[in-house]
Amino acid sequence: MPEPASLVTAPRIWEVGALCRAIADALEARFNPVAVRGEITGFSRASSGHCYFSVKDANGQLRCAMFRRSASLLDFSPRDGELVELRGRIGVYEARGDLQFIVESMQRAGQGALFEQFLRLKAQLEGEGLFDAARKRPLPLQPRAIGLVTSPGAAALHDVVTALRRRVPHIPVVLVPALVQGAVAPRSIAKALSELYQLAKAGQAPGADLAPNPAIDVILLVRGGGSMEDLWAFNDEQLARTIVQSPVPLVSGVGHETDFTIADFCADLRAPTPTAAAELVAQPREVWLGALGLLAGRLTDGMQRQLDTRHQRLDQAAARLGRPSGLVARQQMQLARLAQRMRHGVLLKMQQFAHTQQALEADLPALLQRRLALQAERLDRAALRLQLLDPRLVLQRGYALLTDTTGQAVTSVRQAQPGDALRATLADGTVDVTVVQPRLL
């Protein structure tokens, strides 16, 4: 039988704050201090210096807070996808009734499953050349139309449209909506890009200016910021291969400045935010209007200068044509001046020749005399050198010239034998001699 209602103990009625404090006390007594290992997601650092994030694994997720004092002791910059080991205290954030882990220390424990998958795909595609700088194309300065792929309900769409409307309201924008988060998002983005590719190729064909659709010259792929899981659709391999097939330059503006995805590396240019992506492809209209005004002014000035020059030449031609006698008179005066210069030049040359001739006639006797004296002096020096070579001068110093009976000079004792008859030529005559005994020195 059920117990009477009067015997059933009614549950205690708690105040919300008191219950939260009681749960916090129970957790404090049961678990703290505690260490946990997990992958960082949704990391942010407030202006106060406090850090807020979550750690997760395949079976659960836990909110974390790391206050400025503890965060200042970190020796690295935490980011989404990193596997870390945390030490601290588990508790309840009473203002919201949330379970919260107060982190007192953090150290790396690995890269995390998502981040490791990201690095593997990045290395694979980089090895295939999908990120090569050589295949990156410059953005058009003035696109005829801009293609846009994003979610229709995303704040990124509003940011991009606002920037384009402010800077280039005259350029049409073709929006192809796509999912930007979730399991089917990569296929949705790839399909939207393929549709824009078809429009871009049609705009590049001959006669495209007559086509009903605008000619797309650049494509924007944008999405607002979020955690690594939120942006994971842009780390898809098939989407990466679709991006590199774009027939026109493609700009990726996914997430915030610190967020990087595979789509960023495959695109022709990465923008830090969706708004920055719009600004990269949209030079402000005022800049182009100013340049156009400057060119118009230069064209006007150039045309005016040409007109002035042509008018001046026309006036000169009219003046010459209207008074031919004046032209003839000027030509006659010119001929007279030339004739006078010619007569003066011929007379001057003749006078120069006469002076030269007189100078030569005056200098010729002296020149001949100097030349004869120089030749006589050279002849005397040659006779003196020839006299010094006379062998009789050597004989006068006591030397003799020996010859045999045939008149050949005897220069060595080996040419003389005992009893040979020789002739010695002296300075004043000859002496016949007979060899008694030759002796070597």
Short mmCIF file of C-alpha atoms in Angstrom, two decimals:
data_model
loop_
_atom_site.label_atom_id
_atom_site.label_comp_id
_atom_site.label_asym_id
_atom_site.label_seq_id
_atom_site.Cartn_x
_atom_site.Cartn_y
_atom_site.Cartn_z
CA MET A 1 0.00 0.00 0.00
CA PRO A 2 1.27 3.52 -0.68
CA GLU A 3 2.32 5.54 2.28
CA PRO A 4 -0.02 8.26 3.48
CA ALA A 5 0.71 11.66 2.01
CA SER A 6 1.39 13.03 5.44
CA LEU A 7 4.29 10.62 5.86
CA VAL A 8 6.08 11.58 2.52
CA THR A 9 8.91 14.07 3.13
CA ALA A 10 8.57 17.11 0.84
CA PRO A 11 11.77 18.13 -1.08
CA ARG A 12 13.61 21.13 0.17
CA ILE A 13 12.95 24.29 -1.76
CA TRP A 14 16.27 25.95 -2.65
CA GLU A 15 17.00 29.46 -3.72
CA VAL A 16 18.77 29.37 -7.07
CA GLY A 17 21.92 31.03 -5.82
CA ALA A 18 22.07 28.82 -2.77
CA LEU A 19 21.67 25.69 -4.90
CA CYS A 20 24.45 26.83 -7.21
CA ARG A 21 26.74 27.43 -4.23
CA ALA A 22 25.88 24.02 -2.80
CA ILE A 23 26.69 22.31 -6.10
CA ALA A 24 29.92 24.29 -6.30
CA ASP A 25 30.85 23.20 -2.77
CA ALA A 26 30.11 19.57 -3.65
CA LEU A 27 32.28 19.76 -6.75
CA GLU A 28 35.04 21.48 -4.78
CA ALA A 29 35.05 18.73 -2.20
CA ARG A 30 34.76 15.89 -4.70
CA PHE A 31 37.14 16.85 -7.55
CA ASN A 32 39.44 19.80 -6.89
CA PRO A 33 42.21 20.25 -7.72
CA VAL A 34 41.74 18.58 -11.10
CA ALA A 35 43.68 18.13 -14.36
CA VAL A 36 41.99 17.64 -17.72
CA ARG A 37 43.21 16.93 -21.24
CA GLY A 38 41.35 18.09 -24.34
CA GLU A 39 41.34 20.07 -27.57
CA ILE A 40 40.89 23.87 -27.49
CA THR A 41 37.90 25.33 -29.30
CA GLY A 42 36.43 28.83 -29.40
CA PHE A 43 39.50 30.48 -27.82
CA SER A 44 39.25 34.24 -27.22
CA ARG A 45 41.21 36.75 -25.15
CA ALA A 46 39.26 39.68 -23.65
CA SER A 47 40.63 43.21 -23.36
CA SER A 48 40.93 42.59 -19.61
CA GLY A 49 43.50 39.86 -20.31
CA HIS A 50 41.20 37.00 -19.28
CA CYS A 51 40.94 34.03 -21.68
CA TYR A 52 37.74 32.14 -22.42
CA PHE A 53 37.48 28.89 -24.37
CA SER A 54 36.29 25.28 -24.22
CA VAL A 55 38.12 21.98 -24.20
CA LYS A 56 36.56 18.95 -25.83
CA ASP A 57 37.11 15.40 -26.87
CA ALA A 58 34.97 12.88 -28.73
CA ASN A 59 32.53 12.49 -25.78
CA GLY A 60 32.15 15.88 -24.16
CA GLN A 61 32.95 19.57 -23.88
CA LEU A 62 33.79 21.80 -20.90
CA ARG A 63 33.75 25.60 -20.62
CA CYS A 64 36.96 27.14 -19.30
CA ALA A 65 38.13 30.49 -18.01
CA MET A 66 41.76 31.51 -17.46
CA PHE A 67 42.20 34.76 -15.60
CA ARG A 68 44.82 37.35 -16.49
CA ARG A 69 47.33 36.39 -13.78
CA SER A 70 47.47 32.77 -14.96
CA ALA A 71 47.31 33.73 -18.66
CA SER A 72 50.36 35.98 -18.25
CA LEU A 73 52.43 32.93 -17.27
CA LEU A 74 51.78 31.11 -20.58
CA ASP A 75 54.85 30.47 -22.73
CA PHE A 76 52.82 30.04 -25.95
CA SER A 77 49.74 31.50 -27.64
CA PRO A 78 46.86 29.00 -27.44
CA ARG A 79 44.75 28.54 -30.54
CA ASP A 80 41.86 26.39 -31.70
CA GLY A 81 42.73 22.80 -32.48
CA GLU A 82 45.63 22.47 -30.05
CA LEU A 83 45.62 19.57 -27.60
CA VAL A 84 46.42 20.84 -24.10
CA GLU A 85 46.65 19.68 -20.52
CA LEU A 86 44.95 21.98 -18.02
CA ARG A 87 45.25 22.16 -14.25
CA GLY A 88 42.82 24.09 -12.06
CA ARG A 89 39.55 23.92 -10.19
CA ILE A 90 36.09 22.87 -11.30
CA GLY A 91 33.19 25.01 -10.17
CA VAL A 92 29.90 26.66 -11.06
CA TYR A 93 29.55 30.12 -12.56
CA GLU A 94 26.60 31.17 -10.39
CA ALA A 95 25.54 34.09 -12.58
CA ARG A 96 24.52 31.65 -15.31
CA GLY A 97 24.50 28.36 -13.47
CA ASP A 98 27.13 26.99 -15.91
CA LEU A 99 29.72 24.35 -15.10
CA GLN A 100 33.09 26.06 -15.46
CA PHE A 101 36.72 25.03 -15.19
CA ILE A 102 39.01 27.74 -13.77
CA VAL A 103 42.39 27.11 -15.42
CA GLU A 104 45.45 27.84 -13.36
CA SER A 105 48.07 26.39 -15.76
CA MET A 106 48.18 25.14 -19.35
CA GLN A 107 50.69 23.25 -21.42
CA ARG A 108 50.69 21.77 -24.89
CA ALA A 109 49.92 18.09 -25.26
CA GLY A 110 49.69 17.84 -29.04
CA GLN A 111 48.01 19.41 -32.02
CA GLY A 112 44.49 18.05 -31.66
CA ALA A 113 42.63 15.79 -34.06
CA LEU A 114 41.11 18.57 -36.22
CA PHE A 115 44.33 20.53 -36.41
CA GLU A 116 46.36 17.43 -37.31
CA GLN A 117 43.85 16.66 -40.05
CA PHE A 118 44.18 20.25 -41.26
CA LEU A 119 47.99 20.00 -41.36
CA ARG A 120 47.93 16.69 -43.25
CA LEU A 121 45.59 18.04 -45.93
CA LYS A 122 47.59 21.25 -46.17
CA ALA A 123 50.84 19.32 -46.71
CA GLN A 124 49.21 17.06 -49.31
CA LEU A 125 47.75 19.92 -51.38
CA GLU A 126 50.90 21.99 -51.05
CA GLY A 127 52.91 19.06 -52.41
CA GLU A 128 50.56 18.90 -55.39
CA GLY A 129 51.22 22.56 -56.16
CA LEU A 130 47.76 23.93 -55.34
CA PHE A 131 49.29 26.72 -53.24
CA ASP A 132 52.05 27.74 -55.69
CA ALA A 133 52.49 31.50 -56.00
CA ALA A 134 53.03 31.12 -59.75
CA ARG A 135 49.38 30.22 -60.27
CA LYS A 136 48.07 33.22 -58.30
CA ARG A 137 46.53 35.88 -60.54
CA PRO A 138 46.33 39.65 -59.96
CA LEU A 139 42.93 41.16 -59.25
CA PRO A 140 41.26 43.25 -61.96
CA LEU A 141 41.35 46.98 -61.27
CA GLN A 142 37.82 47.55 -62.52
CA PRO A 143 35.76 44.33 -62.72
CA ARG A 144 32.66 44.35 -64.89
CA ALA A 145 30.80 42.26 -62.30
CA ILE A 146 31.62 40.59 -58.97
CA GLY A 147 30.57 37.05 -58.05
CA LEU A 148 29.75 36.37 -54.38
CA VAL A 149 29.35 33.08 -52.51
CA THR A 150 28.14 33.13 -48.90
CA SER A 151 25.14 32.36 -46.73
CA PRO A 152 22.13 34.66 -47.35
CA GLY A 153 21.56 35.01 -43.61
CA ALA A 154 25.18 35.64 -42.62
CA ALA A 155 26.48 38.93 -41.29
CA ALA A 156 29.30 38.60 -43.82
CA LEU A 157 26.82 39.20 -46.66
CA HIS A 158 25.70 42.47 -45.08
CA ASP A 159 29.32 43.58 -44.55
CA VAL A 160 30.33 42.81 -48.15
CA VAL A 161 27.26 44.40 -49.72
CA THR A 162 27.66 47.51 -47.56
CA ALA A 163 31.31 47.90 -48.56
CA LEU A 164 30.58 47.36 -52.26
CA ARG A 165 27.60 49.73 -52.24
CA ARG A 166 29.74 52.39 -50.60
CA ARG A 167 32.75 52.02 -52.90
CA VAL A 168 31.44 50.77 -56.28
CA PRO A 169 27.65 51.05 -56.47
CA HIS A 170 27.84 50.92 -60.28
CA ILE A 171 29.33 47.38 -60.41
CA PRO A 172 26.75 44.56 -60.38
CA VAL A 173 27.09 41.77 -57.81
CA VAL A 174 25.94 38.22 -58.57
CA LEU A 175 25.13 36.34 -55.35
CA VAL A 176 24.94 32.53 -55.38
CA PRO A 177 23.87 31.45 -51.87
CA ALA A 178 25.48 28.48 -50.15
CA LEU A 179 25.68 26.85 -46.75
CA VAL A 180 28.87 27.88 -44.96
CA GLN A 181 28.72 25.58 -41.92
CA GLY A 182 27.89 21.94 -41.41
CA ALA A 183 28.53 18.59 -43.05
CA VAL A 184 26.93 19.47 -46.41
CA ALA A 185 28.46 22.96 -46.57
CA PRO A 186 31.52 21.97 -48.69
CA ARG A 187 29.32 20.49 -51.43
CA SER A 188 27.02 23.51 -51.29
CA ILE A 189 29.93 25.95 -51.64
CA ALA A 190 31.48 23.95 -54.48
CA LYS A 191 28.13 23.89 -56.34
CA ALA A 192 27.72 27.66 -55.93
CA LEU A 193 31.27 28.27 -57.20
CA SER A 194 30.63 26.04 -60.23
CA GLU A 195 27.59 28.14 -61.13
CA LEU A 196 29.68 31.31 -60.99
CA TYR A 197 32.40 29.64 -63.06
CA GLN A 198 29.89 29.05 -65.85
CA LEU A 199 28.85 32.70 -65.80
CA ALA A 200 32.50 33.82 -65.77
CA LYS A 201 33.37 31.60 -68.76
CA ALA A 202 30.33 32.88 -70.66
CA GLY A 203 31.51 36.44 -70.01
CA GLN A 204 34.96 35.65 -71.46
CA ALA A 205 33.56 34.22 -74.72
CA PRO A 206 33.44 36.33 -77.95
CA GLY A 207 30.36 38.52 -78.03
CA ALA A 208 30.00 38.36 -74.22
CA ASP A 209 29.10 42.05 -74.04
CA LEU A 210 25.79 41.17 -75.69
CA ALA A 211 25.04 38.35 -73.20
CA PRO A 212 22.08 38.81 -70.80
CA ASN A 213 24.17 38.05 -67.68
CA PRO A 214 26.95 40.38 -66.44
CA ALA A 215 30.54 39.33 -67.19
CA ILE A 216 32.05 38.21 -63.87
CA ASP A 217 35.75 39.13 -63.55
CA VAL A 218 36.36 38.23 -59.87
CA ILE A 219 34.74 36.01 -57.21
CA LEU A 220 34.45 36.55 -53.44
CA LEU A 221 34.13 33.56 -51.09
CA VAL A 222 33.33 34.94 -47.62
CA ARG A 223 32.17 33.90 -44.18
CA GLY A 224 32.28 35.51 -40.72
CA GLY A 225 34.48 34.34 -37.87
CA GLY A 226 33.99 31.32 -35.66
CA SER A 227 35.70 28.37 -34.06
CA MET A 228 37.72 25.84 -35.98
CA GLU A 229 34.66 23.58 -36.15
CA ASP A 230 32.55 26.45 -37.52
CA LEU A 231 35.06 27.08 -40.31
CA TRP A 232 35.78 23.42 -41.02
CA ALA A 233 33.72 23.43 -44.24
CA PHE A 234 36.49 25.53 -45.81
CA ASN A 235 39.10 22.82 -45.06
CA ASP A 236 37.53 20.31 -47.46
CA GLU A 237 39.77 18.70 -50.10
CA GLN A 238 37.16 18.68 -52.88
CA LEU A 239 36.31 22.30 -52.23
CA ALA A 240 40.02 23.17 -52.44
CA ARG A 241 40.26 21.53 -55.88
CA THR A 242 37.14 23.39 -56.99
CA ILE A 243 38.64 26.72 -55.90
CA VAL A 244 41.82 26.29 -57.95
CA GLN A 245 39.71 25.63 -61.07
CA SER A 246 38.29 29.16 -61.01
CA PRO A 247 38.55 30.80 -64.46
CA VAL A 248 38.86 34.25 -62.82
CA PRO A 249 40.73 35.50 -59.73
CA LEU A 250 39.11 34.34 -56.48
CA VAL A 251 39.42 36.12 -53.12
CA SER A 252 38.89 34.23 -49.86
CA GLY A 253 37.61 36.25 -46.89
CA VAL A 254 36.85 33.57 -44.30
CA GLY A 255 36.81 34.25 -40.57
CA HIS A 256 38.88 36.84 -38.77
CA GLU A 257 42.47 37.94 -39.34
CA THR A 258 43.93 35.10 -37.27
CA ASP A 259 41.84 32.37 -38.94
CA PHE A 260 43.44 30.36 -41.75
CA THR A 261 41.73 27.68 -43.84
CA ILE A 262 42.69 25.53 -46.81
CA ALA A 263 40.47 27.76 -48.97
CA ASP A 264 42.70 30.74 -48.09
CA PHE A 265 45.79 28.97 -49.42
CA CYS A 266 44.05 27.88 -52.65
CA ALA A 267 42.54 31.29 -53.45
CA ASP A 268 44.39 33.83 -55.56
CA LEU A 269 44.32 36.22 -52.60
CA ARG A 270 43.40 35.91 -48.93
CA ALA A 271 41.63 38.78 -47.14
CA PRO A 272 41.64 39.04 -43.33
CA THR A 273 37.87 39.68 -43.15
CA PRO A 274 34.85 39.66 -45.51
CA THR A 275 34.81 43.46 -45.55
CA ALA A 276 38.51 43.54 -46.50
CA ALA A 277 37.80 41.07 -49.32
CA ALA A 278 35.17 43.44 -50.73
CA GLU A 279 37.53 46.40 -50.47
CA LEU A 280 40.31 44.54 -52.30
CA VAL A 281 38.18 44.12 -55.45
CA ALA A 282 36.47 47.51 -55.28
CA GLN A 283 38.54 50.62 -55.80
CA PRO A 284 36.42 53.54 -54.54
CA ARG A 285 34.41 55.25 -57.25
CA GLU A 286 35.82 58.61 -56.17
CA VAL A 287 39.33 57.40 -57.05
CA TRP A 288 38.28 56.48 -60.59
CA LEU A 289 36.26 59.68 -61.01
CA GLY A 290 39.26 61.71 -59.85
CA ALA A 291 41.56 59.87 -62.27
CA LEU A 292 39.02 60.34 -65.07
CA GLY A 293 38.80 64.06 -64.29
CA LEU A 294 42.59 64.33 -64.32
CA LEU A 295 42.80 62.57 -67.68
CA ALA A 296 40.03 64.77 -69.07
CA GLY A 297 41.93 67.87 -67.97
CA ARG A 298 45.14 66.63 -69.54
CA LEU A 299 43.29 65.81 -72.77
CA THR A 300 41.71 69.26 -72.87
CA ASP A 301 45.07 70.98 -72.27
CA GLY A 302 46.76 68.86 -74.93
CA MET A 303 44.07 69.61 -77.50
CA GLN A 304 44.26 73.34 -76.73
CA ARG A 305 48.06 73.33 -77.16
CA GLN A 306 47.73 71.53 -80.48
CA LEU A 307 45.10 74.00 -81.66
CA ASP A 308 47.29 76.97 -80.66
CA THR A 309 50.29 75.49 -82.50
CA ARG A 310 48.25 74.82 -85.64
CA HIS A 311 46.79 78.35 -85.56
CA GLN A 312 50.28 79.84 -85.26
CA ARG A 313 51.56 77.80 -88.20
CA LEU A 314 48.50 78.79 -90.20
CA ASP A 315 49.13 82.48 -89.46
CA GLN A 316 52.75 82.13 -90.56
CA ALA A 317 51.78 80.35 -93.77
CA ALA A 318 49.13 82.99 -94.49
CA ALA A 319 51.68 85.75 -93.97
CA ARG A 320 54.15 84.14 -96.38
CA LEU A 321 51.49 83.48 -98.98
CA GLY A 322 50.02 86.99 -98.78
CA ARG A 323 53.35 88.87 -99.45
CA PRO A 324 55.60 86.84 -101.83
CA SER A 325 57.71 89.93 -102.64
CA GLY A 326 58.79 90.08 -99.02
CA LEU A 327 59.89 86.44 -99.17
CA VAL A 328 61.89 87.14 -102.35
CA ALA A 329 63.52 90.16 -100.73
CA ARG A 330 64.50 88.13 -97.67
CA GLN A 331 65.98 85.44 -99.90
CA GLN A 332 67.97 88.06 -101.85
CA MET A 333 69.32 89.51 -98.64
CA GLN A 334 70.30 86.05 -97.52
CA LEU A 335 72.10 85.40 -100.82
CA ALA A 336 73.94 88.72 -100.52
CA ARG A 337 75.10 87.88 -97.01
CA LEU A 338 76.32 84.48 -98.16
CA ALA A 339 78.18 85.98 -101.14
CA GLN A 340 79.86 88.55 -98.87
CA ARG A 341 80.92 85.81 -96.47
CA MET A 342 82.32 83.76 -99.36
CA ARG A 343 84.36 86.71 -100.76
CA HIS A 344 85.69 87.52 -97.32
CA GLY A 345 86.63 83.88 -96.71
CA VAL A 346 88.49 83.53 -100.06
CA LEU A 347 90.42 86.79 -99.48
CA LEU A 348 91.37 85.71 -95.98
CA LYS A 349 92.66 82.35 -97.24
CA MET A 350 94.73 84.04 -99.99
CA GLN A 351 96.30 86.38 -97.45
CA GLN A 352 97.15 83.44 -95.21
CA PHE A 353 98.78 81.59 -98.13
CA ALA A 354 100.83 84.72 -99.05
CA HIS A 355 102.09 85.18 -95.50
CA THR A 356 103.01 81.49 -95.34
CA GLN A 357 104.93 81.73 -98.64
CA GLN A 358 106.87 84.81 -97.52
CA ALA A 359 107.78 83.16 -94.25
CA LEU A 360 109.04 80.08 -96.08
CA GLU A 361 111.12 82.16 -98.52
CA ALA A 362 112.70 84.07 -95.63
CA ASP A 363 113.47 80.98 -93.62
CA LEU A 364 114.69 78.75 -96.51
CA PRO A 365 118.43 79.79 -96.62
CA ALA A 366 118.84 79.47 -92.88
CA LEU A 367 116.97 76.19 -92.93
CA LEU A 368 119.22 74.80 -95.68
CA GLN A 369 122.35 75.99 -93.87
CA ARG A 370 121.22 74.28 -90.63
CA ARG A 371 120.41 71.11 -92.54
CA LEU A 372 123.89 71.05 -94.27
CA ALA A 373 125.69 71.68 -90.98
CA LEU A 374 123.76 68.86 -89.36
CA GLN A 375 124.65 66.45 -92.17
CA ALA A 376 128.35 67.45 -92.05
CA GLU A 377 128.42 66.87 -88.31
CA ARG A 378 126.86 63.42 -88.75
CA LEU A 379 129.48 62.59 -91.47
CA ASP A 380 132.38 63.62 -89.19
CA ARG A 381 131.06 61.44 -86.37
CA ALA A 382 130.77 58.46 -88.75
CA ALA A 383 134.37 58.98 -90.06
CA LEU A 384 135.66 59.11 -86.51
CA ARG A 385 133.94 55.85 -85.62
CA LEU A 386 135.31 54.25 -88.80
CA GLN A 387 138.83 55.44 -88.02
CA LEU A 388 138.65 53.98 -84.54
CA LEU A 389 137.97 50.59 -86.13
CA ASP A 390 141.22 50.73 -88.25
CA PRO A 391 143.37 47.64 -87.31
CA ARG A 392 146.60 49.65 -87.83
CA LEU A 393 145.89 51.55 -84.70
CA VAL A 394 146.02 48.23 -82.83
CA LEU A 395 149.37 47.30 -84.45
CA GLN A 396 150.88 50.62 -83.34
CA ARG A 397 150.33 49.54 -79.73
CA GLY A 398 152.79 46.60 -80.19
CA TYR A 399 150.52 43.92 -81.51
CA ALA A 400 151.28 41.83 -84.67
CA LEU A 401 149.06 40.05 -87.19
CA LEU A 402 150.19 36.46 -87.96
CA THR A 403 149.31 34.84 -91.27
CA ASP A 404 150.37 31.60 -92.91
CA THR A 405 151.83 31.24 -96.38
CA THR A 406 148.31 31.43 -97.90
CA GLY A 407 147.53 34.69 -96.13
CA GLN A 408 145.08 33.13 -93.65
CA ALA A 409 145.18 34.64 -90.17
CA VAL A 410 146.66 32.43 -87.44
CA THR A 411 144.60 32.94 -84.26
CA SER A 412 145.53 29.80 -82.27
CA VAL A 413 148.74 27.88 -81.45
CA ARG A 414 146.98 24.74 -82.67
CA GLN A 415 147.21 26.16 -86.22
CA ALA A 416 151.04 26.28 -86.04
CA GLN A 417 153.41 23.34 -86.20
CA PRO A 418 157.18 23.32 -85.57
CA GLY A 419 159.01 24.49 -88.71
CA ASP A 420 155.95 26.30 -90.20
CA ALA A 421 156.80 29.58 -91.96
CA LEU A 422 154.60 32.48 -90.81
CA ARG A 423 154.48 36.20 -91.59
CA ALA A 424 154.09 38.81 -88.82
CA THR A 425 152.61 42.13 -89.91
CA LEU A 426 153.73 45.06 -87.75
CA ALA A 427 152.77 48.73 -87.75
CA ASP A 428 155.54 49.67 -90.21
CA GLY A 429 156.12 46.44 -92.19
CA THR A 430 156.24 42.61 -92.18
CA VAL A 431 158.65 40.01 -90.69
CA ASP A 432 158.94 36.36 -91.83
CA VAL A 433 159.26 33.96 -88.90
CA THR A 434 159.62 30.18 -88.39
CA VAL A 435 157.76 28.28 -85.68
CA VAL A 436 160.15 26.61 -83.23
CA GLN A 437 157.80 25.14 -80.60
CA PRO A 438 154.06 26.10 -80.11
CA ARG A 439 153.03 26.41 -76.42
CA LEU A 440 149.54 26.55 -75.01
CA LEU A 441 148.79 28.97 -72.18
#
